[in-house]
Short mmCIF file of C-alpha atoms in Angstrom, two decimals:
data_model
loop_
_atom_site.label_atom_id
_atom_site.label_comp_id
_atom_site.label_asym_id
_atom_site.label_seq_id
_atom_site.Cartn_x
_atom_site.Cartn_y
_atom_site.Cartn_z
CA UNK C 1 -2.21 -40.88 -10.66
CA UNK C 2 0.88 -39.52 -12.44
CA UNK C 3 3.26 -40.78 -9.27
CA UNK C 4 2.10 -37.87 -7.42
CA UNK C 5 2.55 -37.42 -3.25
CA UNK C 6 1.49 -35.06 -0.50
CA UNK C 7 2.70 -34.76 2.85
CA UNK C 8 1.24 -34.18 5.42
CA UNK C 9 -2.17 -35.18 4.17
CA UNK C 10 -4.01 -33.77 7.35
CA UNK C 11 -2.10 -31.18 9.43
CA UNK C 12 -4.00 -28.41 12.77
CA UNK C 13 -1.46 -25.45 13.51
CA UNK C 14 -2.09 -22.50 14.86
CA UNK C 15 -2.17 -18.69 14.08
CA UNK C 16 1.46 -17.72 13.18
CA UNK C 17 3.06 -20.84 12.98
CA UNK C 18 5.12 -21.60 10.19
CA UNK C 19 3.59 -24.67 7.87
CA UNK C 20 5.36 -26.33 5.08
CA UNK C 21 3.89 -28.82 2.72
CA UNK C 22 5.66 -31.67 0.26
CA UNK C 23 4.64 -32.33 -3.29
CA UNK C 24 6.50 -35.06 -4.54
CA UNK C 25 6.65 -36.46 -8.06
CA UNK C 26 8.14 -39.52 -9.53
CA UNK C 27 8.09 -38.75 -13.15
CA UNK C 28 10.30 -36.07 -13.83
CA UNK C 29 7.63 -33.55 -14.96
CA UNK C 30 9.27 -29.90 -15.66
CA UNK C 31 5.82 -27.75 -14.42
CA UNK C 32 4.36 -28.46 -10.91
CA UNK C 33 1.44 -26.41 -9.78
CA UNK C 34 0.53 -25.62 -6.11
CA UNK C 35 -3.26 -24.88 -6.03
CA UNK C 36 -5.99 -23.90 -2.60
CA UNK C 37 -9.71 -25.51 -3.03
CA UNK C 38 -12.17 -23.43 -1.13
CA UNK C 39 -16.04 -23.62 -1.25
CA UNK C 40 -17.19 -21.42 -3.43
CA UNK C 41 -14.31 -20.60 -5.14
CA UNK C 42 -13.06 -23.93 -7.09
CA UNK C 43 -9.20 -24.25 -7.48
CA UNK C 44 -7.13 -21.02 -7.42
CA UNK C 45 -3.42 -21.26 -8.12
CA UNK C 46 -0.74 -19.92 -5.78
CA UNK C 47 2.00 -20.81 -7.31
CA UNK C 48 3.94 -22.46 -10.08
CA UNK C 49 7.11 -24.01 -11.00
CA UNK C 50 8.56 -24.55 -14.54
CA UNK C 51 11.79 -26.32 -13.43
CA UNK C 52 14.57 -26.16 -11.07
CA UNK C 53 14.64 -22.98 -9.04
CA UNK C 54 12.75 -21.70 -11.25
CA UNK C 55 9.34 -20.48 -9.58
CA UNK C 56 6.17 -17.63 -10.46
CA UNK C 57 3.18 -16.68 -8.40
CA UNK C 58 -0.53 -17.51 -9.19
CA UNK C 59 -3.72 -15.54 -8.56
CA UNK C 60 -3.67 -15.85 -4.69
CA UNK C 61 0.27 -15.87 -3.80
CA UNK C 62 -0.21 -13.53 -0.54
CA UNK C 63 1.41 -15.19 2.43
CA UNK C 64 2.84 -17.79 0.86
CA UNK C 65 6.26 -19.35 -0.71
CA UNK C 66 7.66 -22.10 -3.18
CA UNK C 67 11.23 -24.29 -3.26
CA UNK C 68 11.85 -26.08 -5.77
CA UNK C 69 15.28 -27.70 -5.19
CA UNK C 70 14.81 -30.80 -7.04
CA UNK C 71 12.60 -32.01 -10.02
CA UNK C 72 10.87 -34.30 -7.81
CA UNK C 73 9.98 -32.04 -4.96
CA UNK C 74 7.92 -28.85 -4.97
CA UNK C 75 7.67 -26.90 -1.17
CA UNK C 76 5.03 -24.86 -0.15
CA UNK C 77 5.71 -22.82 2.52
CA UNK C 78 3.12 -20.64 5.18
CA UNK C 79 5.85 -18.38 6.57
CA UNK C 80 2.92 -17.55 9.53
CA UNK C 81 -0.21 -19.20 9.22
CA UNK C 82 -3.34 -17.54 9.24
CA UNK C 83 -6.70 -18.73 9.75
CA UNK C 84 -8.02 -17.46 5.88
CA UNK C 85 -5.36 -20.49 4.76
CA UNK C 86 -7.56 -22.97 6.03
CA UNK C 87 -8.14 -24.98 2.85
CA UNK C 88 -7.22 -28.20 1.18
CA UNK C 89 -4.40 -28.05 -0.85
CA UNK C 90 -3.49 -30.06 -4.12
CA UNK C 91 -0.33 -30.27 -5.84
CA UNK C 92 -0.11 -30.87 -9.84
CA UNK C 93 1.86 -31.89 -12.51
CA UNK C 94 1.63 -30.96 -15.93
CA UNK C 95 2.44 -33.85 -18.21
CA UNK C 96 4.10 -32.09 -21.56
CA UNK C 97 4.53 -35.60 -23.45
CA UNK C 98 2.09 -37.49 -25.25
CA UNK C 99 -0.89 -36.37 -27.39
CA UNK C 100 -2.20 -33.53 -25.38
CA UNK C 101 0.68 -32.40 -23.35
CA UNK C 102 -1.17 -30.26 -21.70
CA UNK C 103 -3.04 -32.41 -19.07
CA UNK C 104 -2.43 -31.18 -15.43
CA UNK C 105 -3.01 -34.46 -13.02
CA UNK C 106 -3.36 -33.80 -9.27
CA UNK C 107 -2.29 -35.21 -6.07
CA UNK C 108 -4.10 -36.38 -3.29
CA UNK C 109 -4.63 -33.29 -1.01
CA UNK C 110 -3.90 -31.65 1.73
CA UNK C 111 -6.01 -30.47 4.28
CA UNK C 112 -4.63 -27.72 6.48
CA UNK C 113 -6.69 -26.68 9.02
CA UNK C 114 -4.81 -23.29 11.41
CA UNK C 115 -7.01 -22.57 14.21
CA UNK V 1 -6.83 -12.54 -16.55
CA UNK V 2 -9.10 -15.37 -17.34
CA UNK V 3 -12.17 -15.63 -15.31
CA UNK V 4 -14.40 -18.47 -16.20
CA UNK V 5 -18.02 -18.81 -14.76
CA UNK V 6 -19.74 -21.95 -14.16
CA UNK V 7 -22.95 -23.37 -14.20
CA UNK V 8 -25.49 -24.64 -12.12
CA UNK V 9 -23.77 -24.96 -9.05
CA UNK V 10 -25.92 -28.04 -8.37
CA UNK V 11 -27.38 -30.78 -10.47
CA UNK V 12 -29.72 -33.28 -9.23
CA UNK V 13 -30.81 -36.10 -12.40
CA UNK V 14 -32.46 -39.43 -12.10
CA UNK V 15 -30.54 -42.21 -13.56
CA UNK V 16 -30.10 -42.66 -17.02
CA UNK V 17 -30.75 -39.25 -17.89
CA UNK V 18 -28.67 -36.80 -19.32
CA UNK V 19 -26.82 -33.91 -17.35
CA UNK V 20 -25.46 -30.44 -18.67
CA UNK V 21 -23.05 -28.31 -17.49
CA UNK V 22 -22.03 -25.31 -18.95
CA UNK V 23 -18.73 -22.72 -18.68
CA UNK V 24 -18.08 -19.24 -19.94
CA UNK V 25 -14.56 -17.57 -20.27
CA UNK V 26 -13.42 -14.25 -21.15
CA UNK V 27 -9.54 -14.38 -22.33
CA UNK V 28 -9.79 -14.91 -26.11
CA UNK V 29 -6.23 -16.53 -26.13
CA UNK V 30 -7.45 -19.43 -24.10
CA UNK V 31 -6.54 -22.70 -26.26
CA UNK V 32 -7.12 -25.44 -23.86
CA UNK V 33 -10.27 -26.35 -22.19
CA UNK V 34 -10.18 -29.59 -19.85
CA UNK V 35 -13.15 -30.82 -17.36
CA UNK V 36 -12.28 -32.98 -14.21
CA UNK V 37 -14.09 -35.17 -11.56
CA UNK V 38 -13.51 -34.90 -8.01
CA UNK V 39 -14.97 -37.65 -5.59
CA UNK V 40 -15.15 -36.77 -1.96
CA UNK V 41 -11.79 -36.42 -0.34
CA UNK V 42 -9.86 -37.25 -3.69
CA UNK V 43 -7.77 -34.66 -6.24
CA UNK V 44 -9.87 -33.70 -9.25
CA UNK V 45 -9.19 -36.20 -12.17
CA UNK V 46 -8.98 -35.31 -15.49
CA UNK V 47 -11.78 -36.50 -17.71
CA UNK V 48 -12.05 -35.05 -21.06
CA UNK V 49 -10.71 -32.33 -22.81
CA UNK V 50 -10.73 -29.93 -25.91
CA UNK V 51 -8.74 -27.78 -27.78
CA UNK V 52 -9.55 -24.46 -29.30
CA UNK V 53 -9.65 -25.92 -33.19
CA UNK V 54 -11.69 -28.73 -32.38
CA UNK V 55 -15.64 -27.71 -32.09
CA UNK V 56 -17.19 -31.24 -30.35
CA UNK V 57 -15.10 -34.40 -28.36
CA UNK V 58 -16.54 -37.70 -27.16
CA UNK V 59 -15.32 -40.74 -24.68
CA UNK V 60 -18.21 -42.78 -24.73
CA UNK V 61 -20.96 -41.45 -22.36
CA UNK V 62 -19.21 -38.19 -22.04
CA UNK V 63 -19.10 -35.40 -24.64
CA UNK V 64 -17.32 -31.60 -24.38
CA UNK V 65 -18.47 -29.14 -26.77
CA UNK V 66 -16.88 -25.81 -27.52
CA UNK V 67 -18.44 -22.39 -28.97
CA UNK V 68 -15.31 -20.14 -29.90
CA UNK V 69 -17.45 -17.70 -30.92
CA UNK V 70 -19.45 -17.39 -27.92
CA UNK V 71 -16.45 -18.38 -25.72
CA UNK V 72 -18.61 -20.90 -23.93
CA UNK V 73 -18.14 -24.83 -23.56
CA UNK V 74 -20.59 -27.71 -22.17
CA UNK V 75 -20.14 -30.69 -20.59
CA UNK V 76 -22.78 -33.79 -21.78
CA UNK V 77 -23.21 -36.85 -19.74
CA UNK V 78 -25.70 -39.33 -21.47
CA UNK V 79 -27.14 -42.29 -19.31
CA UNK V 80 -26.39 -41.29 -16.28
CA UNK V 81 -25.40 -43.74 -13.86
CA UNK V 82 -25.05 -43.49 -9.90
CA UNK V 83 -20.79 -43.45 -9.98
CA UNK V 84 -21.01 -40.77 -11.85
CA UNK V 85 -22.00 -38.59 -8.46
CA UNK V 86 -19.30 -36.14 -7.98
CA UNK V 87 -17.84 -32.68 -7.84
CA UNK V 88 -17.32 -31.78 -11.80
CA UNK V 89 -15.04 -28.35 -12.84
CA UNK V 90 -14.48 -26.63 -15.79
CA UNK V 91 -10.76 -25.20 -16.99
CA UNK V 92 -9.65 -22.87 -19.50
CA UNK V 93 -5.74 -23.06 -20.20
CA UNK V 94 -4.27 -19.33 -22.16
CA UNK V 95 -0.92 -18.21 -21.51
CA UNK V 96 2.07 -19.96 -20.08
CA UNK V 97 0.03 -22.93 -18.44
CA UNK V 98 -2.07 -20.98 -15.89
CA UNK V 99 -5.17 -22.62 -15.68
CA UNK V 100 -8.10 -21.19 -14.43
CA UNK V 101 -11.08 -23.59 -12.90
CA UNK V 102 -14.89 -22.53 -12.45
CA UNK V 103 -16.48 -23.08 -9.00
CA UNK V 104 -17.09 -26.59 -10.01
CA UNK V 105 -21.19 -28.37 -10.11
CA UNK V 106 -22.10 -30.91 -7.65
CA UNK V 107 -23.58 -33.89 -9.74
CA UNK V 108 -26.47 -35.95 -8.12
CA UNK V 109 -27.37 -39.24 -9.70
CA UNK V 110 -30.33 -40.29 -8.26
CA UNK V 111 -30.86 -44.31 -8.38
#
């Protein structure tokens, strides 16, 4: 599972609340992806880190933010939660050693559900 | 950017038959084309992939197959077996290590 973590793993907020979630990784990876699964829609990235402080936006970045701080750590932040960001929410590394080095494994989840 | 379609959305097999499932994409410069497994209320999990200069991979009872040509690559389960029931996506990886999934195929294995 690549030592991958999510926090919360279930979290209800309401319209215009502010929601962050944790990705946490114990293996030092340099790229950590935050992604939204939807029906209908598969995985869409929102955004992307290739080290410390060092962050870029994905395909659907509206209303959203990233920290990265620390290796380990990768923040998403819903600076006012709507109810279109109702998804589940996965968090990935991208493991650059080895004989593909290009294999992105995924955490558990999150589902965020703003009413 | 890369858009990559997928398809069917749904597959329904009886066990020990084969299953298909097939992806398009249109950025030429994609190099990197993995396929991963999702279980209900799990992360997708990687199970094969296959680079751009290879034309054919196999793990067993799984095989990927890539047309560069065509830009389309397959997915081949042989002897299907009821565990292998999931949620199963496509990927094509281009520039700077944005990947871009299909809509993903519900696989039924039907005992």
């Amino acid at each position: 599972d690549a030592g991958i973590t999510q926090s919360p793993r279930h979290k209800v907020t309401e319209t215009g609340t502010p929601v962050t979630l944790r990705c946490h990784q114990t293996e030092n990876h340099r790229y950590m992806y935050w992604y939204r699964q939807d029906p209908g829609h598969g995985l869409r990235l929102i955004h992307y880190s290739y080290g410390v402080k060092d962050t870029d936006k994905g395909e659907v970045s509206d209303g959203y933010s990233v920290s990265r701080s620390k290796t380990e750590d990768f923040l998403l932040t819903l600076e006012s939660a709507t109810s279109s960001q109702t998804s589940v929410y996965f968090c990935a590394i991208r493991r650059t050693s080895g004989p593909g080095g290009n294999e992105q494994f995924f955490g558990p989840g999150t589902r965020l559900t703003v009413l | 950017g890369e858009n990559v379609e997928q398809h069917p959305s749904t597959l329904s097999v009886q066990e020990g038959d084969s299953a298909v499932i097939k992806c398009t994409y249109s950025d030429s410069a994609s190099n990197y084309f993995p396929w991963y497994k999702q279980e209900l209320g799990k992360g997708p999990q990687l199970i094969i992939d296959i680079r751009s200069n290879v034309g054919e991979k196999k793990d067993q009872r799984i095989a990927v197959t890539l047309n560069k040509t065509a830009k389309h690559f397959s997915l081949h389960i042989t002897e299907t077996q009821p565990e292998d029931s999931a949620v199963y996506f496509c990927a094509a990886q281009g520039g700077y290590q944005k990947v871009t999934f299909g809509t993903g195929t519900k696989l039924q294995v039907i005992p």
